[in-house]
């Protein structure tokens, strides 16, 4: 995002910068469009530390599919299964947990046999991510199983909501989490970082989301925060966001 903003502001583009390859978190459609409008292709991929770390990548070619993380790299096998019963494959095209197998997948956690046993089933590594795979084999990441919000019996992927809210003028960054609710189990809540000098109306943010999202996915509440906690590689730490919101609720 910072690179795109700099180029939009007129920063010189190095001659060696031909494309951007990204991973770690899904890139919003708006940011992708802005990068491509600058003539800077963005190619998404997917991997985990346990997988050395790349499993799936978009081809550096016109055959890429925007919004997906691409195709399994050579030697990598994928399965999409029922997360509640990972021995059963999901229906073709349906969302399910991604299982992988290949030479880059680790053998296990050092000196942690019980933890290792939890993430392997019949030789397949359980990624903990919910995905869909289209007819051409391109993989689309929905969200982390542990970060799904269950509200009124419905599953809400926070990434989908975040990508919508990022398109609202004046919002620099956003994290969506679930907070306890005595009626629905959890309620969808958003923490937003406002761009310097911007005046963001929180009711307008919710109305913006309502135009795009299914009603149960619209944040019930929106909080303004100074910054979002992130990992060393720039991933938003949703658990810490949730804890901070609970403390101020």
PDB file of N, CA and C in Angstrom, residues 59-147:
ATOM      1  N   UNK A  59       0.655 -17.106 -11.791  1.00  0.00           N
ATOM      2  CA  UNK A  59       1.675 -17.037 -12.841  1.00  0.00           C
ATOM      3  C   UNK A  59       2.008 -15.584 -13.190  1.00  0.00           C
ATOM      4  N   UNK A  60       3.275 -15.310 -13.420  1.00  0.00           N
ATOM      5  CA  UNK A  60       3.693 -13.968 -13.841  1.00  0.00           C
ATOM      6  C   UNK A  60       3.377 -13.855 -15.330  1.00  0.00           C
ATOM      7  N   UNK A  61       2.096 -13.753 -15.619  1.00  0.00           N
ATOM      8  CA  UNK A  61       1.624 -13.754 -17.007  1.00  0.00           C
ATOM      9  C   UNK A  61       0.190 -13.263 -17.025  1.00  0.00           C
ATOM     10  N   UNK A  62      -0.332 -13.076 -18.232  1.00  0.00           N
ATOM     11  CA  UNK A  62      -1.710 -12.606 -18.371  1.00  0.00           C
ATOM     12  C   UNK A  62      -2.734 -13.630 -17.902  1.00  0.00           C
ATOM     13  N   UNK A  63      -2.293 -14.850 -17.634  1.00  0.00           N
ATOM     14  CA  UNK A  63      -3.219 -15.895 -17.195  1.00  0.00           C
ATOM     15  C   UNK A  63      -3.546 -15.797 -15.711  1.00  0.00           C
ATOM     16  N   UNK A  64      -2.915 -14.851 -15.011  1.00  0.00           N
ATOM     17  CA  UNK A  64      -3.244 -14.669 -13.596  1.00  0.00           C
ATOM     18  C   UNK A  64      -4.726 -14.390 -13.430  1.00  0.00           C
ATOM     19  N   UNK A  65      -5.248 -14.717 -12.244  1.00  0.00           N
ATOM     20  CA  UNK A  65      -6.650 -14.426 -11.934  1.00  0.00           C
ATOM     21  C   UNK A  65      -6.686 -13.522 -10.711  1.00  0.00           C
ATOM     22  N   UNK A  66      -7.093 -12.288 -10.907  1.00  0.00           N
ATOM     23  CA  UNK A  66      -7.131 -11.316  -9.818  1.00  0.00           C
ATOM     24  C   UNK A  66      -8.040 -11.805  -8.693  1.00  0.00           C
ATOM     25  N   UNK A  67      -7.627 -11.551  -7.467  1.00  0.00           N
ATOM     26  CA  UNK A  67      -8.417 -11.950  -6.310  1.00  0.00           C
ATOM     27  C   UNK A  67      -8.135 -13.360  -5.840  1.00  0.00           C
ATOM     28  N   UNK A  68      -7.320 -14.101  -6.588  1.00  0.00           N
ATOM     29  CA  UNK A  68      -6.917 -15.433  -6.165  1.00  0.00           C
ATOM     30  C   UNK A  68      -5.432 -15.417  -5.800  1.00  0.00           C
ATOM     31  N   UNK A  69      -4.988 -16.475  -5.125  1.00  0.00           N
ATOM     32  CA  UNK A  69      -3.559 -16.594  -4.823  1.00  0.00           C
ATOM     33  C   UNK A  69      -2.858 -17.479  -5.834  1.00  0.00           C
ATOM     34  N   UNK A  70      -3.606 -17.924  -6.847  1.00  0.00           N
ATOM     35  CA  UNK A  70      -2.985 -18.622  -7.964  1.00  0.00           C
ATOM     36  C   UNK A  70      -3.156 -20.125  -7.958  1.00  0.00           C
ATOM     37  N   UNK A  71      -2.147 -20.801  -8.505  1.00  0.00           N
ATOM     38  CA  UNK A  71      -2.151 -22.252  -8.698  1.00  0.00           C
ATOM     39  C   UNK A  71      -1.074 -22.892  -7.828  1.00  0.00           C
ATOM     40  N   UNK A  72      -1.257 -24.159  -7.441  1.00  0.00           N
ATOM     41  CA  UNK A  72      -0.199 -24.832  -6.674  1.00  0.00           C
ATOM     42  C   UNK A  72       1.087 -24.899  -7.478  1.00  0.00           C
ATOM     43  N   UNK A  73       2.218 -24.651  -6.824  1.00  0.00           N
ATOM     44  CA  UNK A  73       3.491 -24.731  -7.517  1.00  0.00           C
ATOM     45  C   UNK A  73       3.820 -26.200  -7.796  1.00  0.00           C
ATOM     46  N   UNK A  74       4.691 -26.480  -8.754  1.00  0.00           N
ATOM     47  CA  UNK A  74       4.984 -27.870  -9.131  1.00  0.00           C
ATOM     48  C   UNK A  74       5.369 -28.734  -7.924  1.00  0.00           C
ATOM     49  N   UNK A  75       4.798 -29.933  -7.891  1.00  0.00           N
ATOM     50  CA  UNK A  75       5.075 -30.869  -6.817  1.00  0.00           C
ATOM     51  C   UNK A  75       4.184 -30.733  -5.606  1.00  0.00           C
ATOM     52  N   UNK A  76       3.281 -29.742  -5.648  1.00  0.00           N
ATOM     53  CA  UNK A  76       2.400 -29.484  -4.508  1.00  0.00           C
ATOM     54  C   UNK A  76       1.002 -30.025  -4.791  1.00  0.00           C
ATOM     55  N   UNK A  77       0.467 -30.787  -3.856  1.00  0.00           N
ATOM     56  CA  UNK A  77      -0.892 -31.321  -3.962  1.00  0.00           C
ATOM     57  C   UNK A  77      -1.809 -30.608  -2.969  1.00  0.00           C
ATOM     58  N   UNK A  78      -3.054 -30.380  -3.401  1.00  0.00           N
ATOM     59  CA  UNK A  78      -4.036 -29.697  -2.570  1.00  0.00           C
ATOM     60  C   UNK A  78      -5.292 -30.535  -2.404  1.00  0.00           C
ATOM     61  N   UNK A  79      -5.933 -30.370  -1.253  1.00  0.00           N
ATOM     62  CA  UNK A  79      -7.280 -30.901  -1.041  1.00  0.00           C
ATOM     63  C   UNK A  79      -8.083 -29.832  -0.306  1.00  0.00           C
ATOM     64  N   UNK A  80      -9.383 -29.785  -0.567  1.00  0.00           N
ATOM     65  CA  UNK A  80     -10.284 -28.916   0.182  1.00  0.00           C
ATOM     66  C   UNK A  80     -11.280 -29.829   0.888  1.00  0.00           C
ATOM     67  N   UNK A  81     -11.347 -29.717   2.226  1.00  0.00           N
ATOM     68  CA  UNK A  81     -12.118 -30.677   3.012  1.00  0.00           C
ATOM     69  C   UNK A  81     -13.082 -29.969   3.947  1.00  0.00           C
ATOM     70  N   UNK A  82     -13.999 -30.755   4.488  1.00  0.00           N
ATOM     71  CA  UNK A  82     -14.915 -30.279   5.521  1.00  0.00           C
ATOM     72  C   UNK A  82     -14.094 -30.034   6.788  1.00  0.00           C
ATOM     73  N   UNK A  83     -14.027 -28.791   7.277  1.00  0.00           N
ATOM     74  CA  UNK A  83     -13.189 -28.526   8.451  1.00  0.00           C
ATOM     75  C   UNK A  83     -13.636 -29.270   9.704  1.00  0.00           C
ATOM     76  N   UNK A  84     -14.923 -29.639   9.761  1.00  0.00           N
ATOM     77  CA  UNK A  84     -15.417 -30.388  10.914  1.00  0.00           C
ATOM     78  C   UNK A  84     -15.093 -31.875  10.805  1.00  0.00           C
ATOM     79  N   UNK A  85     -14.899 -32.336   9.580  1.00  0.00           N
ATOM     80  CA  UNK A  85     -14.558 -33.743   9.337  1.00  0.00           C
ATOM     81  C   UNK A  85     -13.565 -33.800   8.186  1.00  0.00           C
ATOM     82  N   UNK A  86     -12.290 -33.542   8.484  1.00  0.00           N
ATOM     83  CA  UNK A  86     -11.294 -33.373   7.416  1.00  0.00           C
ATOM     84  C   UNK A  86     -10.975 -34.626   6.615  1.00  0.00           C
ATOM     85  N   UNK A  87     -11.599 -35.736   6.935  1.00  0.00           N
ATOM     86  CA  UNK A  87     -11.425 -36.914   6.080  1.00  0.00           C
ATOM     87  C   UNK A  87     -12.359 -36.862   4.884  1.00  0.00           C
ATOM     88  N   UNK A  88     -13.325 -35.936   4.907  1.00  0.00           N
ATOM     89  CA  UNK A  88     -14.296 -35.805   3.816  1.00  0.00           C
ATOM     90  C   UNK A  88     -13.954 -34.592   2.953  1.00  0.00           C
ATOM     91  N   UNK A  89     -13.823 -34.811   1.641  1.00  0.00           N
ATOM     92  CA  UNK A  89     -13.580 -33.704   0.725  1.00  0.00           C
ATOM     93  C   UNK A  89     -14.828 -32.841   0.585  1.00  0.00           C
ATOM     94  N   UNK A  90     -14.612 -31.527   0.432  1.00  0.00           N
ATOM     95  CA  UNK A  90     -15.725 -30.617   0.170  1.00  0.00           C
ATOM     96  C   UNK A  90     -16.220 -30.814  -1.260  1.00  0.00           C
ATOM     97  N   UNK A  91     -17.426 -30.373  -1.518  1.00  0.00           N
ATOM     98  CA  UNK A  91     -17.959 -30.423  -2.882  1.00  0.00           C
ATOM     99  C   UNK A  91     -17.124 -29.518  -3.790  1.00  0.00           C
ATOM    100  N   UNK A  92     -16.972 -29.863  -5.076  1.00  0.00           N
ATOM    101  CA  UNK A  92     -16.194 -29.023  -5.992  1.00  0.00           C
ATOM    102  C   UNK A  92     -16.677 -27.576  -5.984  1.00  0.00           C
ATOM    103  N   UNK A  93     -15.768 -26.646  -5.794  1.00  0.00           N
ATOM    104  CA  UNK A  93     -16.115 -25.230  -5.777  1.00  0.00           C
ATOM    105  C   UNK A  93     -16.581 -24.708  -4.441  1.00  0.00           C
ATOM    106  N   UNK A  94     -16.873 -25.613  -3.494  1.00  0.00           N
ATOM    107  CA  UNK A  94     -17.360 -25.188  -2.182  1.00  0.00           C
ATOM    108  C   UNK A  94     -16.198 -24.787  -1.285  1.00  0.00           C
ATOM    109  N   UNK A  95     -16.490 -23.956  -0.291  1.00  0.00           N
ATOM    110  CA  UNK A  95     -15.468 -23.538   0.655  1.00  0.00           C
ATOM    111  C   UNK A  95     -15.164 -24.663   1.630  1.00  0.00           C
ATOM    112  N   UNK A  96     -13.909 -24.774   2.001  1.00  0.00           N
ATOM    113  CA  UNK A  96     -13.490 -25.778   2.967  1.00  0.00           C
ATOM    114  C   UNK A  96     -12.070 -25.512   3.409  1.00  0.00           C
ATOM    115  N   UNK A  97     -11.581 -26.344   4.321  1.00  0.00           N
ATOM    116  CA  UNK A  97     -10.217 -26.164   4.814  1.00  0.00           C
ATOM    117  C   UNK A  97      -9.224 -26.695   3.793  1.00  0.00           C
ATOM    118  N   UNK A  98      -8.142 -25.938   3.603  1.00  0.00           N
ATOM    119  CA  UNK A  98      -7.092 -26.328   2.666  1.00  0.00           C
ATOM    120  C   UNK A  98      -6.118 -27.285   3.341  1.00  0.00           C
ATOM    121  N   UNK A  99      -5.928 -28.455   2.715  1.00  0.00           N
ATOM    122  CA  UNK A  99      -4.904 -29.416   3.119  1.00  0.00           C
ATOM    123  C   UNK A  99      -3.862 -29.486   2.007  1.00  0.00           C
ATOM    124  N   UNK A 100      -2.599 -29.632   2.387  1.00  0.00           N
ATOM    125  CA  UNK A 100      -1.533 -29.639   1.382  1.00  0.00           C
ATOM    126  C   UNK A 100      -0.552 -30.782   1.643  1.00  0.00           C
ATOM    127  N   UNK A 101       0.135 -31.154   0.563  1.00  0.00           N
ATOM    128  CA  UNK A 101       1.166 -32.175   0.652  1.00  0.00           C
ATOM    129  C   UNK A 101       2.211 -31.875  -0.417  1.00  0.00           C
ATOM    130  N   UNK A 102       3.486 -31.964  -0.034  1.00  0.00           N
ATOM    131  CA  UNK A 102       4.538 -31.685  -1.008  1.00  0.00           C
ATOM    132  C   UNK A 102       5.901 -31.677  -0.346  1.00  0.00           C
ATOM    133  N   UNK A 103       6.967 -31.571  -1.157  1.00  0.00           N
ATOM    134  CA  UNK A 103       8.325 -31.635  -0.615  1.00  0.00           C
ATOM    135  C   UNK A 103       8.696 -30.470   0.286  1.00  0.00           C
ATOM    136  N   UNK A 104       7.961 -29.334   0.165  1.00  0.00           N
ATOM    137  CA  UNK A 104       8.280 -28.168   0.989  1.00  0.00           C
ATOM    138  C   UNK A 104       7.573 -28.169   2.340  1.00  0.00           C
ATOM    139  N   UNK A 105       6.684 -29.133   2.570  1.00  0.00           N
ATOM    140  CA  UNK A 105       5.943 -29.184   3.830  1.00  0.00           C
ATOM    141  C   UNK A 105       6.839 -29.777   4.918  1.00  0.00           C
ATOM    142  N   UNK A 106       6.840 -29.134   6.068  1.00  0.00           N
ATOM    143  CA  UNK A 106       7.738 -29.558   7.139  1.00  0.00           C
ATOM    144  C   UNK A 106       7.344 -30.925   7.696  1.00  0.00           C
ATOM    145  N   UNK A 107       8.262 -31.514   8.466  1.00  0.00           N
ATOM    146  CA  UNK A 107       8.011 -32.831   9.052  1.00  0.00           C
ATOM    147  C   UNK A 107       7.258 -32.733  10.367  1.00  0.00           C
ATOM    148  N   UNK A 108       7.370 -31.580  11.041  1.00  0.00           N
ATOM    149  CA  UNK A 108       6.680 -31.418  12.310  1.00  0.00           C
ATOM    150  C   UNK A 108       7.343 -30.362  13.168  1.00  0.00           C
ATOM    151  N   UNK A 109       6.674 -29.997  14.267  1.00  0.00           N
ATOM    152  CA  UNK A 109       7.210 -29.013  15.200  1.00  0.00           C
ATOM    153  C   UNK A 109       8.264 -29.667  16.092  1.00  0.00           C
ATOM    154  N   UNK A 110       9.377 -28.996  16.275  1.00  0.00           N
ATOM    155  CA  UNK A 110      10.510 -29.569  17.006  1.00  0.00           C
ATOM    156  C   UNK A 110      10.130 -29.903  18.447  1.00  0.00           C
ATOM    157  N   UNK A 111      10.292 -31.170  18.793  1.00  0.00           N
ATOM    158  CA  UNK A 111      10.037 -31.662  20.144  1.00  0.00           C
ATOM    159  C   UNK A 111       8.595 -31.427  20.607  1.00  0.00           C
ATOM    160  N   UNK A 112       7.658 -31.324  19.648  1.00  0.00           N
ATOM    161  CA  UNK A 112       6.247 -31.126  20.005  1.00  0.00           C
ATOM    162  C   UNK A 112       5.386 -32.134  19.239  1.00  0.00           C
ATOM    163  N   UNK A 113       5.489 -33.405  19.600  1.00  0.00           N
ATOM    164  CA  UNK A 113       4.753 -34.433  18.856  1.00  0.00           C
ATOM    165  C   UNK A 113       3.241 -34.274  18.921  1.00  0.00           C
ATOM    166  N   UNK A 114       2.723 -33.796  20.041  1.00  0.00           N
ATOM    167  CA  UNK A 114       1.270 -33.625  20.159  1.00  0.00           C
ATOM    168  C   UNK A 114       0.777 -32.511  19.250  1.00  0.00           C
ATOM    169  N   UNK A 115       1.534 -31.403  19.194  1.00  0.00           N
ATOM    170  CA  UNK A 115       1.154 -30.306  18.302  1.00  0.00           C
ATOM    171  C   UNK A 115       1.258 -30.745  16.848  1.00  0.00           C
ATOM    172  N   UNK A 116       2.269 -31.525  16.536  1.00  0.00           N
ATOM    173  CA  UNK A 116       2.440 -32.022  15.175  1.00  0.00           C
ATOM    174  C   UNK A 116       1.275 -32.909  14.769  1.00  0.00           C
ATOM    175  N   UNK A 117       0.847 -33.784  15.689  1.00  0.00           N
ATOM    176  CA  UNK A 117      -0.254 -34.704  15.382  1.00  0.00           C
ATOM    177  C   UNK A 117      -1.550 -33.961  15.077  1.00  0.00           C
ATOM    178  N   UNK A 118      -1.718 -32.775  15.657  1.00  0.00           N
ATOM    179  CA  UNK A 118      -2.955 -32.015  15.455  1.00  0.00           C
ATOM    180  C   UNK A 118      -3.061 -31.443  14.041  1.00  0.00           C
ATOM    181  N   UNK A 119      -1.913 -31.226  13.392  1.00  0.00           N
ATOM    182  CA  UNK A 119      -1.948 -30.533  12.100  1.00  0.00           C
ATOM    183  C   UNK A 119      -1.744 -31.469  10.912  1.00  0.00           C
ATOM    184  N   UNK A 120      -1.585 -32.762  11.170  1.00  0.00           N
ATOM    185  CA  UNK A 120      -1.457 -33.720  10.070  1.00  0.00           C
ATOM    186  C   UNK A 120      -2.573 -34.759  10.143  1.00  0.00           C
ATOM    187  N   UNK A 121      -3.097 -35.096   8.957  1.00  0.00           N
ATOM    188  CA  UNK A 121      -4.096 -36.153   8.876  1.00  0.00           C
ATOM    189  C   UNK A 121      -3.787 -36.983   7.628  1.00  0.00           C
ATOM    190  N   UNK A 122      -3.432 -38.216   7.835  1.00  0.00           N
ATOM    191  CA  UNK A 122      -3.088 -39.142   6.743  1.00  0.00           C
ATOM    192  C   UNK A 122      -2.018 -38.559   5.815  1.00  0.00           C
ATOM    193  N   UNK A 123      -1.044 -37.862   6.400  1.00  0.00           N
ATOM    194  CA  UNK A 123       0.042 -37.313   5.610  1.00  0.00           C
ATOM    195  C   UNK A 123      -0.216 -35.948   5.005  1.00  0.00           C
ATOM    196  N   UNK A 124      -1.415 -35.410   5.209  1.00  0.00           N
ATOM    197  CA  UNK A 124      -1.765 -34.082   4.692  1.00  0.00           C
ATOM    198  C   UNK A 124      -1.665 -33.054   5.812  1.00  0.00           C
ATOM    199  N   UNK A 125      -1.089 -31.889   5.490  1.00  0.00           N
ATOM    200  CA  UNK A 125      -0.954 -30.809   6.469  1.00  0.00           C
ATOM    201  C   UNK A 125      -2.196 -29.925   6.449  1.00  0.00           C
ATOM    202  N   UNK A 126      -2.763 -29.705   7.619  1.00  0.00           N
ATOM    203  CA  UNK A 126      -3.942 -28.840   7.758  1.00  0.00           C
ATOM    204  C   UNK A 126      -3.491 -27.389   7.914  1.00  0.00           C
ATOM    205  N   UNK A 127      -3.814 -26.553   6.942  1.00  0.00           N
ATOM    206  CA  UNK A 127      -3.350 -25.169   6.973  1.00  0.00           C
ATOM    207  C   UNK A 127      -4.137 -24.296   7.935  1.00  0.00           C
ATOM    208  N   UNK A 128      -5.389 -24.682   8.221  1.00  0.00           N
ATOM    209  CA  UNK A 128      -6.224 -23.830   9.054  1.00  0.00           C
ATOM    210  C   UNK A 128      -6.868 -22.691   8.293  1.00  0.00           C
ATOM    211  N   UNK A 129      -6.744 -22.695   6.958  1.00  0.00           N
ATOM    212  CA  UNK A 129      -7.340 -21.652   6.130  1.00  0.00           C
ATOM    213  C   UNK A 129      -8.526 -22.205   5.350  1.00  0.00           C
ATOM    214  N   UNK A 130      -9.568 -21.394   5.234  1.00  0.00           N
ATOM    215  CA  UNK A 130     -10.724 -21.729   4.418  1.00  0.00           C
ATOM    216  C   UNK A 130     -10.515 -21.156   3.016  1.00  0.00           C
ATOM    217  N   UNK A 131     -10.686 -21.995   1.995  1.00  0.00           N
ATOM    218  CA  UNK A 131     -10.454 -21.578   0.618  1.00  0.00           C
ATOM    219  C   UNK A 131     -11.548 -22.121  -0.289  1.00  0.00           C
ATOM    220  N   UNK A 132     -11.575 -21.603  -1.505  1.00  0.00           N
ATOM    221  CA  UNK A 132     -12.331 -22.216  -2.599  1.00  0.00           C
ATOM    222  C   UNK A 132     -11.365 -22.415  -3.761  1.00  0.00           C
ATOM    223  N   UNK A 133     -11.668 -23.377  -4.619  1.00  0.00           N
ATOM    224  CA  UNK A 133     -10.852 -23.636  -5.806  1.00  0.00           C
ATOM    225  C   UNK A 133     -11.782 -23.661  -7.017  1.00  0.00           C
ATOM    226  N   UNK A 134     -11.475 -22.855  -8.036  1.00  0.00           N
ATOM    227  CA  UNK A 134     -12.362 -22.805  -9.200  1.00  0.00           C
ATOM    228  C   UNK A 134     -12.047 -23.939 -10.171  1.00  0.00           C
ATOM    229  N   UNK A 135     -12.792 -23.990 -11.268  1.00  0.00           N
ATOM    230  CA  UNK A 135     -12.645 -25.093 -12.216  1.00  0.00           C
ATOM    231  C   UNK A 135     -11.262 -25.137 -12.857  1.00  0.00           C
ATOM    232  N   UNK A 136     -10.594 -23.986 -12.928  1.00  0.00           N
ATOM    233  CA  UNK A 136      -9.256 -23.940 -13.531  1.00  0.00           C
ATOM    234  C   UNK A 136      -8.156 -24.234 -12.517  1.00  0.00           C
ATOM    235  N   UNK A 137      -8.541 -24.422 -11.243  1.00  0.00           N
ATOM    236  CA  UNK A 137      -7.559 -24.746 -10.215  1.00  0.00           C
ATOM    237  C   UNK A 137      -7.031 -23.563  -9.435  1.00  0.00           C
ATOM    238  N   UNK A 138      -7.541 -22.347  -9.720  1.00  0.00           N
ATOM    239  CA  UNK A 138      -7.080 -21.172  -8.988  1.00  0.00           C
ATOM    240  C   UNK A 138      -7.711 -21.141  -7.597  1.00  0.00           C
ATOM    241  N   UNK A 139      -6.882 -20.830  -6.606  1.00  0.00           N
ATOM    242  CA  UNK A 139      -7.289 -20.878  -5.206  1.00  0.00           C
ATOM    243  C   UNK A 139      -7.612 -19.470  -4.698  1.00  0.00           C
ATOM    244  N   UNK A 140      -8.725 -19.359  -4.006  1.00  0.00           N
ATOM    245  CA  UNK A 140      -9.122 -18.095  -3.390  1.00  0.00           C
ATOM    246  C   UNK A 140      -9.216 -18.307  -1.877  1.00  0.00           C
ATOM    247  N   UNK A 141      -8.486 -17.518  -1.106  1.00  0.00           N
ATOM    248  CA  UNK A 141      -8.502 -17.650   0.352  1.00  0.00           C
ATOM    249  C   UNK A 141      -9.677 -16.863   0.917  1.00  0.00           C
ATOM    250  N   UNK A 142     -10.488 -17.541   1.740  1.00  0.00           N
ATOM    251  CA  UNK A 142     -11.639 -16.897   2.377  1.00  0.00           C
ATOM    252  C   UNK A 142     -11.212 -16.288   3.704  1.00  0.00           C
ATOM    253  N   UNK A 143     -10.661 -17.079   4.600  1.00  0.00           N
ATOM    254  CA  UNK A 143     -10.166 -16.578   5.876  1.00  0.00           C
ATOM    255  C   UNK A 143      -9.604 -17.699   6.721  1.00  0.00           C
ATOM    256  N   UNK A 144      -8.995 -17.314   7.858  1.00  0.00           N
ATOM    257  CA  UNK A 144      -8.517 -18.279   8.819  1.00  0.00           C
ATOM    258  C   UNK A 144      -9.707 -18.859   9.588  1.00  0.00           C
ATOM    259  N   UNK A 145      -9.690 -20.174   9.815  1.00  0.00           N
ATOM    260  CA  UNK A 145     -10.774 -20.815  10.569  1.00  0.00           C
ATOM    261  C   UNK A 145     -10.921 -20.170  11.940  1.00  0.00           C
ATOM    262  N   UNK A 146      -9.787 -19.935  12.619  1.00  0.00           N
ATOM    263  CA  UNK A 146      -9.831 -19.423  13.987  1.00  0.00           C
ATOM    264  C   UNK A 146     -10.326 -17.985  14.057  1.00  0.00           C
ATOM    265  N   UNK A 147     -10.329 -17.271  12.916  1.00  0.00           N
ATOM    266  CA  UNK A 147     -10.717 -15.869  12.941  1.00  0.00           C
ATOM    267  C   UNK A 147     -12.116 -15.629  12.374  1.00  0.00           C
TER     268      UNK A 147
END
